[in-house]
Amino acid sequence: MFKYFPTNYVWNLSVDLAIEMGAKIGEIEEMCAPLQEAARQPDADGTRAFRATWSTMADKLCGLAEEDERRGRLISAGDKYGRAATYYLTAERLQAHGAPGRVELYKRFLDVFARGIRLAGENCERVEIPYGDGHIAGLFVRAEGVEGPAPILVQVNGLDSTKEMKYRVGLPRWLAQRGVSSLVIDQPGTGEALRLHGMTAVFDSERWASKVVDWLESTPERRADVDPKRIGLEGVSLGGYYCPRAVAFEPRFACGVVWGANHDWRDVQKRRLAKEGSFPVPHYWEHVRWVWGAKDMDDFMRIAENVHLDGVLDRIKVPFLVTHGEKDSQIPLHWAQRTYDQLVNSPGRELKVFTDREGGVQHSSFDNSANAGAYIADWVAETLGGRTAV
């Protein structure tokens, strides 16, 4: 794990995630060098300072991108906008719920991300999936070199990630190379669903996952792209709970993958109350109450009692891959073993623990996603009928 700030795990996590999304080390140095003292300050003061330096770099990149646009250098502009969006998102993710300007910063991030995708001509299309009185936003990435309907892996967030973060880390691109499409979504409790539409998380994740499958099966333009018999589901971090739960209760999924197991999130909360384990974001307890729509801590802990997989996983009758980092600082490794052990009716179940040898040992492999992500992409391609060689 790259530790720019020796005393601040949460900020190190954010820097490492930014690197995985394509941040440049020189820009990281320029943003982070002034923050050494701020990293030791209380959350509110520190995160304001973090936002200032990272947003300033993003603003500078947008200015450079505008210069590229005026000269017709649209690919270069798109690349700079894409990196600027990563820096805006990294700054936004650390802010407290309700912090002044947070919503505006998030909207700025969405606009810059979309502009970068368009100008760079990336294989990434924004989609909106009907859900309740609103919609779930997603990013659709087409399989490469496939004629007709292709297999697809739906990918869902954890507690505090977003669809754009998962897209930039690279799994959709690695899958596209292997003939598998991707649909990365901001499910309730994450990303746009939470920030712009007030959709809070629900423990019965099949509620929204089934709507995603409905959309893939019934939307005319998607029927030409997607083989409905080869729809898989992947979840990262808290998605290591959402994904198995959804696959257990939605039999149309053809396989499941967790990138970081999260078998018993209620236990994790109890241990965090006891100061055990690392927090993923500042203002943690305020953040989780926001995500789950809890009015206070008692209400949140009552909600958390439902967020576990005991008594659920024997319903899964499709292939399932459980992955976990050997040195995960947030979720103990034994929960990955528990998930695997309870997949008693899953044909071809597999437990893969990433070690120092291949990297990706931290939580959901944020320290080094390349080898871990390639392993997942290969398994999905083999399971859903993609390819692992050209």
mmCIF file of C-alpha atoms in Angstrom:
data_model
loop_
_atom_site.group_PDB
_atom_site.id
_atom_site.type_symbol
_atom_site.label_atom_id
_atom_site.label_comp_id
_atom_site.label_asym_id
_atom_site.label_seq_id
_atom_site.Cartn_x
_atom_site.Cartn_y
_atom_site.Cartn_z
ATOM 1 C CA MET A 1 0.000 0.000 0.000
ATOM 2 C CA PHE A 2 1.376 3.397 -1.033
ATOM 3 C CA LYS A 3 1.308 5.529 2.118
ATOM 4 C CA TYR A 4 1.753 9.185 1.267
ATOM 5 C CA PHE A 5 0.303 10.190 4.651
ATOM 6 C CA PRO A 6 1.858 7.927 7.324
ATOM 7 C CA THR A 7 -0.826 8.653 9.939
ATOM 8 C CA ASN A 8 -3.987 8.755 7.799
ATOM 9 C CA TYR A 9 -5.310 5.470 6.363
ATOM 10 C CA VAL A 10 -8.408 7.099 4.847
ATOM 11 C CA TRP A 11 -6.388 9.636 2.859
ATOM 12 C CA ASN A 12 -3.923 6.944 1.760
ATOM 13 C CA LEU A 13 -6.863 4.876 0.565
ATOM 14 C CA SER A 14 -8.098 7.849 -1.452
ATOM 15 C CA VAL A 15 -4.687 8.486 -3.018
ATOM 16 C CA ASP A 16 -4.275 4.807 -3.906
ATOM 17 C CA LEU A 17 -7.739 4.695 -5.458
ATOM 18 C CA ALA A 18 -6.886 7.780 -7.506
ATOM 19 C CA ILE A 19 -3.716 6.066 -8.740
ATOM 20 C CA GLU A 20 -5.755 3.029 -9.734
ATOM 21 C CA MET A 21 -8.069 5.386 -11.664
ATOM 22 C CA GLY A 22 -5.165 6.861 -13.624
ATOM 23 C CA ALA A 23 -3.789 9.703 -11.486
ATOM 24 C CA LYS A 24 -0.257 10.850 -12.323
ATOM 25 C CA ILE A 25 2.380 10.769 -9.610
ATOM 26 C CA GLY A 26 3.673 14.272 -10.363
ATOM 27 C CA GLU A 27 0.182 15.685 -10.000
ATOM 28 C CA ILE A 28 -0.318 13.711 -6.787
ATOM 29 C CA GLU A 29 2.882 15.213 -5.406
ATOM 30 C CA GLU A 30 1.731 18.723 -6.293
ATOM 31 C CA MET A 31 -1.657 18.133 -4.637
ATOM 32 C CA CYS A 32 -0.491 16.281 -1.558
ATOM 33 C CA ALA A 33 2.782 17.992 -0.608
ATOM 34 C CA PRO A 34 0.936 20.920 1.043
ATOM 35 C CA LEU A 35 -1.340 18.558 2.987
ATOM 36 C CA GLN A 36 1.062 16.886 5.430
ATOM 37 C CA GLU A 37 -0.078 18.971 8.390
ATOM 38 C CA ALA A 38 -3.744 18.909 7.331
ATOM 39 C CA ALA A 39 -3.627 15.085 7.307
ATOM 40 C CA ARG A 40 -3.232 15.221 11.100
ATOM 41 C CA GLN A 41 -6.155 17.590 11.625
ATOM 42 C CA PRO A 42 -9.759 16.669 12.545
ATOM 43 C CA ASP A 43 -11.881 15.423 9.656
ATOM 44 C CA ALA A 44 -13.710 18.678 8.955
ATOM 45 C CA ASP A 45 -10.562 20.838 8.745
ATOM 46 C CA GLY A 46 -8.505 18.246 6.934
ATOM 47 C CA THR A 47 -11.024 17.395 4.266
ATOM 48 C CA ARG A 48 -11.554 21.070 3.411
ATOM 49 C CA ALA A 49 -7.820 21.414 2.792
ATOM 50 C CA PHE A 50 -7.785 18.205 0.746
ATOM 51 C CA ARG A 51 -10.647 19.460 -1.394
ATOM 52 C CA ALA A 52 -8.904 22.751 -2.055
ATOM 53 C CA THR A 53 -5.675 21.280 -3.450
ATOM 54 C CA TRP A 54 -7.273 18.479 -5.445
ATOM 55 C CA SER A 55 -9.944 20.753 -6.934
ATOM 56 C CA THR A 56 -7.291 23.296 -7.874
ATOM 57 C CA MET A 57 -5.402 20.648 -9.850
ATOM 58 C CA ALA A 58 -8.627 19.517 -11.516
ATOM 59 C CA ASP A 59 -9.432 23.123 -12.443
ATOM 60 C CA LYS A 60 -5.969 23.510 -13.960
ATOM 61 C CA LEU A 61 -6.386 20.366 -16.051
ATOM 62 C CA CYS A 62 -9.763 21.605 -17.289
ATOM 63 C CA GLY A 63 -8.108 24.827 -18.381
ATOM 64 C CA LEU A 64 -5.441 22.903 -20.265
ATOM 65 C CA ALA A 65 -8.131 20.730 -21.829
ATOM 66 C CA GLU A 66 -9.980 23.818 -23.041
ATOM 67 C CA GLU A 67 -6.789 24.966 -24.750
ATOM 68 C CA ASP A 68 -6.559 21.569 -26.461
ATOM 69 C CA GLU A 69 -10.164 21.866 -27.607
ATOM 70 C CA ARG A 70 -9.563 25.257 -29.198
ATOM 71 C CA ARG A 71 -6.761 23.687 -31.247
ATOM 72 C CA GLY A 72 -8.875 20.709 -32.244
ATOM 73 C CA ARG A 73 -6.855 18.300 -30.102
ATOM 74 C CA LEU A 74 -9.885 16.527 -28.746
ATOM 75 C CA ILE A 75 -8.268 13.249 -27.697
ATOM 76 C CA SER A 76 -5.755 15.121 -25.564
ATOM 77 C CA ALA A 77 -8.554 17.237 -24.130
ATOM 78 C CA GLY A 78 -10.568 14.148 -23.295
ATOM 79 C CA ASP A 79 -7.633 12.611 -21.452
ATOM 80 C CA LYS A 80 -7.147 15.715 -19.319
ATOM 81 C CA TYR A 81 -10.861 16.020 -18.558
ATOM 82 C CA GLY A 82 -10.887 12.362 -17.534
ATOM 83 C CA ARG A 83 -8.064 12.878 -15.057
ATOM 84 C CA ALA A 84 -9.626 16.094 -13.772
ATOM 85 C CA ALA A 85 -12.840 14.176 -13.097
ATOM 86 C CA THR A 86 -10.879 11.642 -11.048
ATOM 87 C CA TYR A 87 -9.478 14.452 -8.891
ATOM 88 C CA TYR A 88 -12.875 16.109 -8.425
ATOM 89 C CA LEU A 89 -14.361 12.759 -7.395
ATOM 90 C CA THR A 90 -11.523 12.024 -4.970
ATOM 91 C CA ALA A 91 -12.081 15.394 -3.294
ATOM 92 C CA GLU A 92 -15.874 14.992 -3.191
ATOM 93 C CA ARG A 93 -15.720 11.498 -1.719
ATOM 94 C CA LEU A 94 -13.932 12.755 1.410
ATOM 95 C CA GLN A 95 -16.417 15.510 2.231
ATOM 96 C CA ALA A 96 -19.024 15.179 4.955
ATOM 97 C CA HIS A 97 -22.672 14.691 4.058
ATOM 98 C CA GLY A 98 -24.141 18.156 3.750
ATOM 99 C CA ALA A 99 -20.763 19.904 3.511
ATOM 100 C CA PRO A 100 -21.180 23.260 1.727
ATOM 101 C CA GLY A 101 -20.619 22.894 -1.995
ATOM 102 C CA ARG A 102 -20.467 19.100 -2.016
ATOM 103 C CA VAL A 103 -23.426 18.621 -4.370
ATOM 104 C CA GLU A 104 -22.077 21.285 -6.731
ATOM 105 C CA LEU A 105 -18.666 19.592 -6.726
ATOM 106 C CA TYR A 106 -20.294 16.257 -7.541
ATOM 107 C CA LYS A 107 -22.252 17.755 -10.439
ATOM 108 C CA ARG A 108 -19.065 19.362 -11.724
ATOM 109 C CA PHE A 109 -17.403 15.941 -11.588
ATOM 110 C CA LEU A 110 -20.234 14.333 -13.590
ATOM 111 C CA ASP A 111 -20.068 17.013 -16.273
ATOM 112 C CA VAL A 112 -16.292 16.817 -16.640
ATOM 113 C CA PHE A 113 -16.308 13.007 -16.677
ATOM 114 C CA ALA A 114 -18.935 12.935 -19.444
ATOM 115 C CA ARG A 115 -17.021 15.522 -21.471
ATOM 116 C CA GLY A 116 -13.822 13.500 -21.194
ATOM 117 C CA ILE A 117 -15.532 10.282 -22.300
ATOM 118 C CA ARG A 118 -17.079 12.002 -25.314
ATOM 119 C CA LEU A 119 -13.973 13.813 -26.538
ATOM 120 C CA ALA A 120 -11.680 10.813 -26.062
ATOM 121 C CA GLY A 121 -14.167 8.560 -27.867
ATOM 122 C CA GLU A 122 -14.133 5.970 -25.126
ATOM 123 C CA ASN A 123 -16.207 2.804 -25.271
ATOM 124 C CA CYS A 124 -18.573 4.001 -22.558
ATOM 125 C CA GLU A 125 -22.236 5.003 -22.825
ATOM 126 C CA ARG A 126 -24.377 6.536 -20.094
ATOM 127 C CA VAL A 127 -27.697 4.724 -19.576
ATOM 128 C CA GLU A 128 -30.673 5.223 -17.265
ATOM 129 C CA ILE A 129 -32.618 2.241 -15.909
ATOM 130 C CA PRO A 130 -36.190 2.844 -14.681
ATOM 131 C CA TYR A 131 -36.523 2.297 -10.934
ATOM 132 C CA GLY A 132 -39.481 3.372 -8.831
ATOM 133 C CA ASP A 133 -40.359 6.955 -9.657
ATOM 134 C CA GLY A 134 -36.868 7.642 -10.979
ATOM 135 C CA HIS A 135 -33.941 5.806 -12.500
ATOM 136 C CA ILE A 136 -30.648 4.094 -11.755
ATOM 137 C CA ALA A 137 -27.772 5.577 -13.777
ATOM 138 C CA GLY A 138 -25.193 3.297 -15.351
ATOM 139 C CA LEU A 139 -22.238 3.081 -17.702
ATOM 140 C CA PHE A 140 -22.509 0.548 -20.529
ATOM 141 C CA VAL A 141 -19.275 -0.771 -22.073
ATOM 142 C CA ARG A 142 -19.562 -3.007 -25.145
ATOM 143 C CA ALA A 143 -17.652 -6.226 -25.649
ATOM 144 C CA GLU A 144 -14.980 -6.000 -28.325
ATOM 145 C CA GLY A 145 -14.832 -8.334 -31.303
ATOM 146 C CA VAL A 146 -18.239 -9.915 -30.718
ATOM 147 C CA GLU A 147 -20.947 -10.232 -33.346
ATOM 148 C CA GLY A 148 -24.460 -10.447 -31.945
ATOM 149 C CA PRO A 149 -25.480 -10.649 -28.289
ATOM 150 C CA ALA A 150 -22.556 -10.837 -25.852
ATOM 151 C CA PRO A 151 -22.262 -11.916 -22.226
ATOM 152 C CA ILE A 152 -22.358 -9.063 -19.716
ATOM 153 C CA LEU A 153 -21.209 -8.473 -16.149
ATOM 154 C CA VAL A 154 -23.300 -6.046 -14.110
ATOM 155 C CA GLN A 155 -21.042 -4.305 -11.574
ATOM 156 C CA VAL A 156 -22.171 -2.620 -8.357
ATOM 157 C CA ASN A 157 -20.567 -0.268 -5.852
ATOM 158 C CA GLY A 158 -19.588 -0.692 -2.257
ATOM 159 C CA LEU A 159 -20.365 1.750 0.543
ATOM 160 C CA ASP A 160 -18.698 4.799 -0.949
ATOM 161 C CA SER A 161 -17.573 4.034 -4.501
ATOM 162 C CA THR A 162 -19.246 5.236 -7.705
ATOM 163 C CA LYS A 163 -19.796 3.807 -11.164
ATOM 164 C CA GLU A 164 -17.147 6.132 -12.602
ATOM 165 C CA MET A 165 -14.610 4.952 -10.050
ATOM 166 C CA LYS A 166 -15.218 1.324 -10.959
ATOM 167 C CA TYR A 167 -15.068 2.171 -14.664
ATOM 168 C CA ARG A 168 -11.725 3.972 -14.315
ATOM 169 C CA VAL A 169 -10.111 1.239 -12.219
ATOM 170 C CA GLY A 170 -10.399 -0.889 -15.332
ATOM 171 C CA LEU A 171 -12.514 -4.046 -14.980
ATOM 172 C CA PRO A 172 -14.929 -3.006 -17.777
ATOM 173 C CA ARG A 173 -12.006 -2.476 -20.173
ATOM 174 C CA TRP A 174 -10.396 -5.788 -19.234
ATOM 175 C CA LEU A 175 -13.714 -7.556 -19.778
ATOM 176 C CA ALA A 176 -14.324 -5.846 -23.124
ATOM 177 C CA GLN A 177 -10.969 -7.192 -24.335
ATOM 178 C CA ARG A 178 -12.227 -10.651 -23.397
ATOM 179 C CA GLY A 179 -15.526 -10.376 -25.269
ATOM 180 C CA VAL A 180 -17.685 -9.508 -22.240
ATOM 181 C CA SER A 181 -19.756 -6.321 -21.935
ATOM 182 C CA SER A 182 -20.187 -4.369 -18.692
ATOM 183 C CA LEU A 183 -22.955 -2.407 -17.028
ATOM 184 C CA VAL A 184 -21.610 -0.458 -14.047
ATOM 185 C CA ILE A 185 -24.369 1.117 -11.951
ATOM 186 C CA ASP A 186 -24.935 3.536 -9.093
ATOM 187 C CA GLN A 187 -27.367 1.397 -7.121
ATOM 188 C CA PRO A 188 -29.464 2.881 -4.276
ATOM 189 C CA GLY A 189 -27.190 4.173 -1.533
ATOM 190 C CA THR A 190 -24.357 5.146 -3.900
ATOM 191 C CA GLY A 191 -23.314 7.702 -6.481
ATOM 192 C CA GLU A 192 -26.076 9.559 -8.280
ATOM 193 C CA ALA A 193 -28.831 7.496 -6.697
ATOM 194 C CA LEU A 194 -27.911 8.792 -3.245
ATOM 195 C CA ARG A 195 -26.490 12.226 -3.976
ATOM 196 C CA LEU A 196 -28.978 13.507 -6.555
ATOM 197 C CA HIS A 197 -32.120 11.394 -6.043
ATOM 198 C CA GLY A 198 -32.147 10.536 -2.347
ATOM 199 C CA MET A 199 -32.305 6.767 -2.977
ATOM 200 C CA THR A 200 -30.922 5.136 0.150
ATOM 201 C CA ALA A 201 -29.537 1.616 0.438
ATOM 202 C CA VAL A 202 -31.724 -1.442 1.044
ATOM 203 C CA PHE A 203 -30.574 -4.763 2.479
ATOM 204 C CA ASP A 204 -32.624 -6.793 -0.030
ATOM 205 C CA SER A 205 -30.469 -5.913 -3.015
ATOM 206 C CA GLU A 206 -32.465 -8.157 -5.334
ATOM 207 C CA ARG A 207 -35.078 -5.401 -5.252
ATOM 208 C CA TRP A 208 -33.023 -3.205 -7.573
ATOM 209 C CA ALA A 209 -30.889 -5.945 -9.156
ATOM 210 C CA SER A 210 -33.990 -7.593 -10.642
ATOM 211 C CA LYS A 211 -34.984 -4.287 -12.241
ATOM 212 C CA VAL A 212 -31.579 -4.130 -13.902
ATOM 213 C CA VAL A 213 -32.043 -7.617 -15.371
ATOM 214 C CA ASP A 214 -35.552 -6.647 -16.524
ATOM 215 C CA TRP A 215 -34.069 -3.660 -18.357
ATOM 216 C CA LEU A 216 -31.323 -5.721 -19.994
ATOM 217 C CA GLU A 217 -33.864 -8.287 -21.174
ATOM 218 C CA SER A 218 -36.604 -5.934 -22.364
ATOM 219 C CA THR A 219 -35.008 -2.769 -23.753
ATOM 220 C CA PRO A 220 -34.903 -3.157 -27.569
ATOM 221 C CA GLU A 221 -31.415 -1.727 -28.128
ATOM 222 C CA ARG A 222 -30.013 -3.866 -25.313
ATOM 223 C CA ARG A 223 -31.551 -7.080 -26.666
ATOM 224 C CA ALA A 224 -29.237 -6.737 -29.654
ATOM 225 C CA ASP A 225 -26.207 -6.325 -27.369
ATOM 226 C CA VAL A 226 -26.829 -8.719 -24.490
ATOM 227 C CA ASP A 227 -27.330 -12.463 -24.221
ATOM 228 C CA PRO A 228 -29.982 -12.754 -21.466
ATOM 229 C CA LYS A 229 -28.722 -16.222 -20.531
ATOM 230 C CA ARG A 230 -25.244 -14.863 -19.779
ATOM 231 C CA ILE A 231 -25.762 -11.997 -17.317
ATOM 232 C CA GLY A 232 -23.390 -12.051 -14.346
ATOM 233 C CA LEU A 233 -23.129 -9.818 -11.269
ATOM 234 C CA GLU A 234 -20.048 -8.463 -9.491
ATOM 235 C CA GLY A 235 -19.779 -6.394 -6.319
ATOM 236 C CA VAL A 236 -16.847 -4.606 -4.699
ATOM 237 C CA SER A 237 -16.417 -4.036 -0.939
ATOM 238 C CA LEU A 238 -19.954 -3.695 0.497
ATOM 239 C CA GLY A 239 -20.952 -5.007 -2.909
ATOM 240 C CA GLY A 240 -19.489 -8.214 -1.509
ATOM 241 C CA TYR A 241 -22.748 -8.355 0.426
ATOM 242 C CA TYR A 242 -25.103 -6.857 -2.183
ATOM 243 C CA CYS A 243 -23.963 -9.186 -4.967
ATOM 244 C CA PRO A 244 -24.354 -12.598 -3.263
ATOM 245 C CA ARG A 245 -27.677 -11.506 -1.776
ATOM 246 C CA ALA A 246 -28.977 -10.474 -5.206
ATOM 247 C CA VAL A 247 -27.718 -13.617 -6.953
ATOM 248 C CA ALA A 248 -29.342 -15.744 -4.258
ATOM 249 C CA PHE A 249 -32.784 -14.228 -4.850
ATOM 250 C CA GLU A 250 -32.571 -13.421 -8.587
ATOM 251 C CA PRO A 251 -32.062 -16.715 -10.458
ATOM 252 C CA ARG A 252 -31.581 -15.034 -13.831
ATOM 253 C CA PHE A 253 -27.980 -14.172 -12.944
ATOM 254 C CA ALA A 254 -25.652 -16.716 -14.538
ATOM 255 C CA CYS A 255 -22.753 -16.192 -12.122
ATOM 256 C CA GLY A 256 -21.527 -14.020 -9.282
ATOM 257 C CA VAL A 257 -18.225 -12.441 -8.220
ATOM 258 C CA VAL A 258 -17.197 -10.509 -5.128
ATOM 259 C CA TRP A 259 -14.084 -8.329 -5.152
ATOM 260 C CA GLY A 260 -13.663 -8.271 -1.403
ATOM 261 C CA ALA A 261 -16.022 -10.462 0.583
ATOM 262 C CA ASN A 262 -18.405 -8.796 3.036
ATOM 263 C CA HIS A 263 -20.280 -11.670 4.605
ATOM 264 C CA ASP A 264 -21.420 -10.027 7.850
ATOM 265 C CA TRP A 265 -21.451 -6.239 7.672
ATOM 266 C CA ARG A 266 -23.434 -5.995 10.917
ATOM 267 C CA ASP A 267 -20.449 -7.535 12.737
ATOM 268 C CA VAL A 268 -18.103 -5.068 11.030
ATOM 269 C CA GLN A 269 -20.162 -2.167 12.417
ATOM 270 C CA LYS A 270 -20.059 -3.539 15.937
ATOM 271 C CA ARG A 271 -16.301 -3.896 15.717
ATOM 272 C CA ARG A 272 -15.919 -0.402 14.320
ATOM 273 C CA LEU A 273 -17.871 0.925 17.279
ATOM 274 C CA ALA A 274 -15.271 -0.847 19.394
ATOM 275 C CA LYS A 275 -12.479 0.896 17.387
ATOM 276 C CA GLU A 276 -11.506 -2.258 15.502
ATOM 277 C CA GLY A 277 -10.672 -2.102 11.793
ATOM 278 C CA SER A 278 -10.065 0.843 9.467
ATOM 279 C CA PHE A 279 -12.703 3.298 8.226
ATOM 280 C CA PRO A 280 -13.034 3.816 4.440
ATOM 281 C CA VAL A 281 -14.130 7.486 4.623
ATOM 282 C CA PRO A 282 -13.958 10.393 7.095
ATOM 283 C CA HIS A 283 -17.125 11.267 9.013
ATOM 284 C CA TYR A 284 -17.840 7.519 8.914
ATOM 285 C CA TRP A 285 -20.903 7.249 11.170
ATOM 286 C CA GLU A 286 -22.543 10.259 9.568
ATOM 287 C CA HIS A 287 -21.837 8.725 6.166
ATOM 288 C CA VAL A 288 -23.386 5.328 6.905
ATOM 289 C CA ARG A 289 -26.516 6.905 8.392
ATOM 290 C CA TRP A 290 -26.860 8.932 5.169
ATOM 291 C CA VAL A 291 -26.345 5.855 2.962
ATOM 292 C CA TRP A 292 -28.973 3.794 4.790
ATOM 293 C CA GLY A 293 -31.414 6.599 5.572
ATOM 294 C CA ALA A 294 -31.097 6.118 9.330
ATOM 295 C CA LYS A 295 -32.329 8.888 11.628
ATOM 296 C CA ASP A 296 -29.823 8.106 14.399
ATOM 297 C CA MET A 297 -27.279 5.497 15.514
ATOM 298 C CA ASP A 298 -29.862 3.210 17.099
ATOM 299 C CA ASP A 299 -31.839 3.220 13.872
ATOM 300 C CA PHE A 300 -28.692 2.525 11.852
ATOM 301 C CA MET A 301 -27.669 -0.420 14.022
ATOM 302 C CA ARG A 302 -31.175 -1.877 13.672
ATOM 303 C CA ILE A 303 -30.837 -1.620 9.877
ATOM 304 C CA ALA A 304 -27.359 -3.157 9.955
ATOM 305 C CA GLU A 305 -28.718 -6.265 11.675
ATOM 306 C CA ASN A 306 -30.149 -7.318 8.305
ATOM 307 C CA VAL A 307 -26.889 -6.915 6.369
ATOM 308 C CA HIS A 308 -25.420 -10.401 6.514
ATOM 309 C CA LEU A 309 -25.444 -13.516 4.327
ATOM 310 C CA ASP A 310 -26.075 -16.309 6.840
ATOM 311 C CA GLY A 311 -28.974 -18.486 5.722
ATOM 312 C CA VAL A 312 -28.919 -17.017 2.207
ATOM 313 C CA LEU A 313 -26.089 -18.475 0.168
ATOM 314 C CA ASP A 314 -27.388 -22.030 -0.174
ATOM 315 C CA ARG A 315 -29.921 -20.585 -2.639
ATOM 316 C CA ILE A 316 -27.145 -19.825 -5.155
ATOM 317 C CA LYS A 317 -26.959 -22.484 -7.874
ATOM 318 C CA VAL A 318 -24.632 -20.787 -10.360
ATOM 319 C CA PRO A 319 -20.818 -20.460 -10.443
ATOM 320 C CA PHE A 320 -19.463 -17.991 -7.896
ATOM 321 C CA LEU A 321 -16.002 -16.482 -7.355
ATOM 322 C CA VAL A 322 -15.058 -15.117 -3.925
ATOM 323 C CA THR A 323 -11.907 -12.962 -3.851
ATOM 324 C CA HIS A 324 -10.228 -11.192 -0.947
ATOM 325 C CA GLY A 325 -6.951 -9.461 -0.126
ATOM 326 C CA GLU A 326 -4.778 -11.325 2.352
ATOM 327 C CA LYS A 327 -4.020 -8.114 4.304
ATOM 328 C CA ASP A 328 -7.423 -6.440 4.087
ATOM 329 C CA SER A 329 -7.464 -3.692 6.743
ATOM 330 C CA GLN A 330 -11.249 -3.280 6.718
ATOM 331 C CA ILE A 331 -12.870 -6.714 6.382
ATOM 332 C CA PRO A 332 -11.157 -9.735 8.018
ATOM 333 C CA LEU A 333 -10.180 -12.564 5.685
ATOM 334 C CA HIS A 334 -12.233 -15.119 7.610
ATOM 335 C CA TRP A 335 -15.435 -13.609 6.191
ATOM 336 C CA ALA A 336 -14.339 -14.628 2.695
ATOM 337 C CA GLN A 337 -13.943 -18.190 3.907
ATOM 338 C CA ARG A 338 -17.425 -18.036 5.479
ATOM 339 C CA THR A 339 -18.984 -16.905 2.201
ATOM 340 C CA TYR A 340 -17.199 -19.659 0.283
ATOM 341 C CA ASP A 341 -18.134 -22.326 2.828
ATOM 342 C CA GLN A 342 -21.824 -21.441 2.620
ATOM 343 C CA LEU A 343 -21.960 -21.606 -1.211
ATOM 344 C CA VAL A 344 -22.752 -25.285 -0.902
ATOM 345 C CA ASN A 345 -24.963 -25.478 -4.017
ATOM 346 C CA SER A 346 -22.797 -23.340 -6.294
ATOM 347 C CA PRO A 347 -21.175 -25.416 -9.067
ATOM 348 C CA GLY A 348 -17.572 -24.416 -9.603
ATOM 349 C CA ARG A 349 -17.378 -22.151 -6.567
ATOM 350 C CA GLU A 350 -13.904 -20.718 -6.018
ATOM 351 C CA LEU A 351 -12.088 -18.811 -3.266
ATOM 352 C CA LYS A 352 -9.125 -16.724 -4.427
ATOM 353 C CA VAL A 353 -7.007 -14.925 -1.831
ATOM 354 C CA PHE A 354 -4.630 -12.347 -3.294
ATOM 355 C CA THR A 355 -1.204 -12.486 -1.623
ATOM 356 C CA ASP A 356 2.018 -10.488 -1.785
ATOM 357 C CA ARG A 357 3.100 -12.615 -4.732
ATOM 358 C CA GLU A 358 0.492 -11.180 -7.117
ATOM 359 C CA GLY A 359 -0.465 -8.011 -5.216
ATOM 360 C CA GLY A 360 -3.928 -6.730 -4.465
ATOM 361 C CA VAL A 361 -3.640 -7.694 -0.799
ATOM 362 C CA GLN A 362 -5.487 -4.672 0.593
ATOM 363 C CA HIS A 363 -9.241 -4.087 0.703
ATOM 364 C CA SER A 364 -10.729 -4.940 -2.707
ATOM 365 C CA SER A 365 -7.177 -4.770 -4.107
ATOM 366 C CA PHE A 366 -7.032 -0.965 -4.066
ATOM 367 C CA ASP A 367 -3.270 -1.245 -3.581
ATOM 368 C CA ASN A 368 -2.824 -2.980 -6.956
ATOM 369 C CA SER A 369 -5.888 -3.825 -9.007
ATOM 370 C CA ALA A 370 -4.190 -4.997 -12.201
ATOM 371 C CA ASN A 371 -3.415 -8.650 -11.447
ATOM 372 C CA ALA A 372 -6.473 -9.152 -9.258
ATOM 373 C CA GLY A 373 -8.723 -7.530 -11.855
ATOM 374 C CA ALA A 374 -7.233 -9.666 -14.617
ATOM 375 C CA TYR A 375 -7.907 -12.802 -12.566
ATOM 376 C CA ILE A 376 -11.537 -11.790 -12.144
ATOM 377 C CA ALA A 377 -11.892 -10.867 -15.822
ATOM 378 C CA ASP A 378 -10.445 -14.221 -16.896
ATOM 379 C CA TRP A 379 -12.768 -16.141 -14.571
ATOM 380 C CA VAL A 380 -15.797 -14.235 -15.839
ATOM 381 C CA ALA A 381 -14.783 -14.773 -19.464
ATOM 382 C CA GLU A 382 -14.321 -18.479 -18.888
ATOM 383 C CA THR A 383 -17.614 -18.756 -17.018
ATOM 384 C CA LEU A 384 -19.795 -16.693 -19.367
ATOM 385 C CA GLY A 385 -18.243 -17.777 -22.672
ATOM 386 C CA GLY A 386 -15.900 -14.936 -23.445
ATOM 387 C CA ARG A 387 -12.226 -15.389 -24.362
ATOM 388 C CA THR A 388 -8.904 -15.228 -22.549
ATOM 389 C CA ALA A 389 -6.614 -15.071 -25.598
ATOM 390 C CA VAL A 390 -6.600 -13.253 -28.946
#
